[in-house]
XYZ file of C-alpha atoms in Angstrom:
247
model
C -16.734 -56.141 -40.430
C -13.339 -55.601 -38.881
C -12.364 -51.851 -38.878
C -8.747 -50.705 -39.685
C -6.977 -47.836 -38.322
C -7.463 -46.235 -41.789
C -11.192 -46.248 -41.223
C -10.769 -44.302 -37.826
C -8.821 -41.746 -39.622
C -11.462 -40.796 -41.991
C -14.286 -40.559 -39.362
C -14.965 -37.678 -37.149
C -14.351 -38.982 -33.572
C -17.051 -37.421 -31.239
C -15.650 -35.460 -28.165
C -15.761 -37.152 -24.815
C -16.711 -34.034 -23.188
C -18.780 -31.151 -24.309
C -17.245 -27.557 -24.328
C -18.973 -26.361 -21.223
C -17.774 -29.276 -19.220
C -14.213 -28.793 -20.563
C -14.107 -25.214 -19.562
C -15.419 -26.159 -15.968
C -12.781 -28.685 -15.517
C -10.201 -26.433 -16.896
C -11.101 -23.715 -14.330
C -11.150 -26.135 -11.403
C -7.763 -27.425 -12.340
C -6.381 -23.782 -12.416
C -7.990 -23.152 -9.074
C -6.098 -26.110 -7.663
C -2.901 -25.136 -9.115
C -0.026 -26.420 -7.028
C 3.388 -24.819 -6.253
C 6.575 -26.395 -7.130
C 6.566 -27.793 -3.716
C 3.693 -29.930 -4.426
C 1.063 -28.114 -2.174
C -1.919 -26.217 -3.408
C -0.798 -22.545 -3.897
C -3.195 -20.345 -1.885
C -1.596 -17.029 -3.236
C -2.967 -17.634 -6.775
C -4.964 -14.598 -7.719
C -4.410 -12.849 -4.425
C -5.418 -9.091 -4.304
C -3.405 -6.414 -2.290
C -5.345 -4.318 -0.027
C -2.681 -1.669 0.424
C -1.552 -1.096 -3.198
C -0.749 2.549 -3.286
C -0.971 3.163 0.273
C 2.295 2.062 1.422
C 5.662 4.281 0.995
C 9.243 3.406 1.840
C 10.852 5.145 4.695
C 14.035 5.686 2.874
C 13.257 6.751 -0.604
C 9.490 7.530 -0.402
C 8.686 5.158 -3.295
C 5.286 3.242 -3.345
C 5.449 -0.357 -2.387
C 4.220 -2.935 -4.687
C 2.386 -6.275 -3.778
C 4.506 -9.358 -4.673
C 2.970 -12.788 -5.087
C 5.905 -15.196 -4.721
C 6.278 -18.404 -7.063
C 7.623 -20.631 -4.144
C 5.079 -21.733 -1.537
C 7.771 -21.280 1.151
C 7.750 -17.411 0.471
C 4.876 -15.419 1.687
C 3.109 -12.666 -0.068
C 4.609 -9.264 0.756
C 4.973 -5.742 -0.298
C 8.327 -4.439 -1.452
C 9.946 -1.322 -2.450
C 10.984 -1.271 -6.063
C 14.541 -1.707 -7.179
C 16.819 1.081 -7.919
C 16.365 0.478 -11.695
C 12.450 1.121 -11.091
C 13.013 4.173 -9.281
C 12.970 2.679 -5.644
C 15.854 1.508 -3.407
C 14.746 -2.096 -2.387
C 15.058 -0.629 1.195
C 12.038 -2.252 2.894
C 9.778 -5.444 2.782
C 6.834 -6.262 4.896
C 4.509 -9.370 4.849
C 1.319 -8.601 3.293
C -0.937 -10.184 5.924
C 0.860 -8.272 8.873
C 0.671 -4.911 6.943
C -2.887 -5.300 6.006
C -3.944 -6.334 9.515
C -2.142 -3.570 11.171
C -3.296 -0.892 8.500
C -7.082 -2.044 9.119
C -6.681 -1.799 13.059
C -4.787 1.583 12.791
C -7.708 3.098 10.597
C -10.545 1.636 12.495
C -9.035 2.993 15.778
C -8.611 6.324 14.144
C -12.270 6.564 13.215
C -13.428 5.641 16.752
C -11.138 8.198 18.256
C -12.659 11.480 19.597
C -9.975 13.519 17.736
C -10.955 12.299 14.418
C -14.647 13.666 14.970
C -13.190 16.912 16.226
C -10.933 17.224 13.151
C -14.054 16.655 11.038
C -15.974 19.139 12.933
C -13.100 21.806 12.767
C -12.715 21.360 9.008
C -16.422 21.652 8.282
C -16.479 24.744 10.256
C -13.481 26.310 8.198
C -14.878 25.165 5.015
C -18.335 26.911 6.010
C -16.410 30.186 6.776
C -14.720 30.010 3.429
C -17.855 29.528 1.563
C -19.516 32.368 3.444
C -16.536 34.682 2.571
C -16.598 33.647 -1.150
C -20.441 34.304 -1.185
C -19.910 37.590 0.490
C -17.011 38.597 -1.935
C -19.218 37.858 -5.117
C -22.257 39.490 -3.518
C -20.363 42.647 -2.967
C -19.116 42.648 -6.495
C -22.724 42.097 -8.036
C -24.256 44.717 -5.630
C -21.740 47.403 -6.603
C -19.511 47.249 -3.489
C -15.704 47.122 -4.009
C -14.100 44.056 -2.415
C -12.333 44.956 0.553
C -14.752 47.644 1.794
C -14.399 50.507 -0.453
C -17.478 52.546 -1.559
C -16.733 52.329 -5.191
C -18.285 49.311 -7.042
C -17.440 46.773 -9.427
C -19.627 48.599 -11.980
C -18.914 52.291 -12.745
C -22.216 52.489 -14.385
C -24.744 50.338 -16.188
C -22.276 49.288 -18.908
C -18.797 49.677 -17.850
C -16.582 47.810 -15.373
C -14.103 49.401 -13.018
C -10.817 47.816 -13.908
C -9.420 48.217 -10.440
C -12.213 46.634 -8.647
C -12.271 43.786 -11.247
C -8.364 43.087 -10.708
C -9.033 43.190 -6.936
C -12.019 40.569 -7.400
C -9.713 38.348 -9.779
C -6.846 38.256 -7.452
C -8.840 37.285 -4.475
C -10.519 34.550 -6.257
C -7.259 33.123 -7.650
C -5.573 33.323 -4.272
C -8.580 31.409 -2.578
C -8.303 28.704 -5.325
C -4.690 28.212 -4.864
C -4.684 28.100 -1.038
C -5.989 24.432 -0.847
C -8.044 21.486 -2.544
C -11.021 22.505 -4.494
C -14.178 23.170 -2.551
C -15.793 20.097 -4.092
C -13.216 17.616 -3.202
C -13.126 18.992 0.420
C -16.840 18.678 0.645
C -16.782 15.034 -0.786
C -14.024 13.930 1.689
C -15.641 15.667 4.571
C -19.071 13.958 3.744
C -17.243 10.531 3.558
C -15.505 11.319 6.966
C -18.677 12.447 8.584
C -20.433 9.147 7.476
C -17.712 7.327 9.039
C -17.951 9.028 12.399
C -21.672 8.033 12.487
C -21.013 4.318 11.763
C -17.461 3.937 13.341
C -18.490 1.668 16.210
C -20.115 -0.867 13.848
C -17.237 -0.848 11.139
C -14.909 -2.981 13.246
C -17.137 -6.210 13.532
C -18.017 -5.751 9.927
C -14.613 -5.228 8.694
C -13.621 -8.845 8.119
C -16.663 -9.426 5.827
C -16.223 -6.293 3.664
C -14.822 -6.864 0.175
C -11.561 -5.313 -0.876
C -12.986 -2.279 -2.494
C -14.977 -1.346 0.410
C -11.969 -1.597 2.717
C -9.888 0.441 0.446
C -12.577 3.302 0.399
C -12.656 3.356 4.032
C -8.889 3.525 4.309
C -8.789 6.203 1.595
C -11.119 8.405 3.467
C -8.755 8.472 6.674
C -5.284 7.865 5.302
C -3.222 9.577 2.713
C -0.448 6.870 2.969
C 1.480 4.860 5.484
C 5.162 5.051 5.796
C 6.838 1.721 6.224
C 9.571 1.838 8.637
C 12.646 -0.268 8.613
C 12.376 -3.781 10.092
C 13.390 -4.309 13.776
C 16.569 -5.944 14.436
C 14.566 -9.040 15.845
C 13.881 -11.216 12.858
C 10.331 -12.684 12.170
C 8.897 -10.103 14.409
C 6.298 -7.470 13.305
C 4.712 -4.620 15.272
C 2.151 -2.075 14.113
C 4.684 0.661 14.697
C 6.214 -0.214 11.366
C 3.407 1.651 9.838
C 3.177 5.482 10.344
C -0.069 6.926 9.074
C -0.266 10.173 7.264
C -3.727 11.228 7.846
C -6.255 13.112 5.434
C -6.851 16.030 7.550
């Protein structure tokens, strides 16, 4: 029996592909998306290692990673526009900056002065802890902070107001003098670990994932100041990145 177009319009047409196959092919097509120039765009989905770590030399704004639409333009970090709080004063190729930053951090970790810095700050933190422990112990044992004979407690139930104020002022001044004790201990523990494994990091670095690399950078560097580009175009040097160490 001959079928007419009307017959086809009333019957459900079975799908050529099942849903799972369709989604797989769609994902494959997206991964092979081509740029306007006709070549495959390798920058699709690119992640930026130094997001939050780069600052403009001129205005101090944080540089953001830019994935260009044109295949002829390389991924880069750029200072925000004036309307966004920046000055558009500096641009640096992402691959150049990321390679240089990794080398700067790995060199710092293996340098003797890094270990000495960790040792010095661990000693200072231990001294602060002992001083605070002594201060609280003096108060609990009935000795006035600062060495006087009168204690925090005038008897079993009453507090000496002057001693209490002295203790309170000392504790508040210590708390305001720097980062919290817990934060300092955490940072120093991470840096001590890097001192122990520093020589092994460089060969492992290319195979580490983005978050692992960022954790290492964050343990060593507060940020990098990106200097102005040299007069010679298309020439990058690591001197464009000035590290501000976490020490």
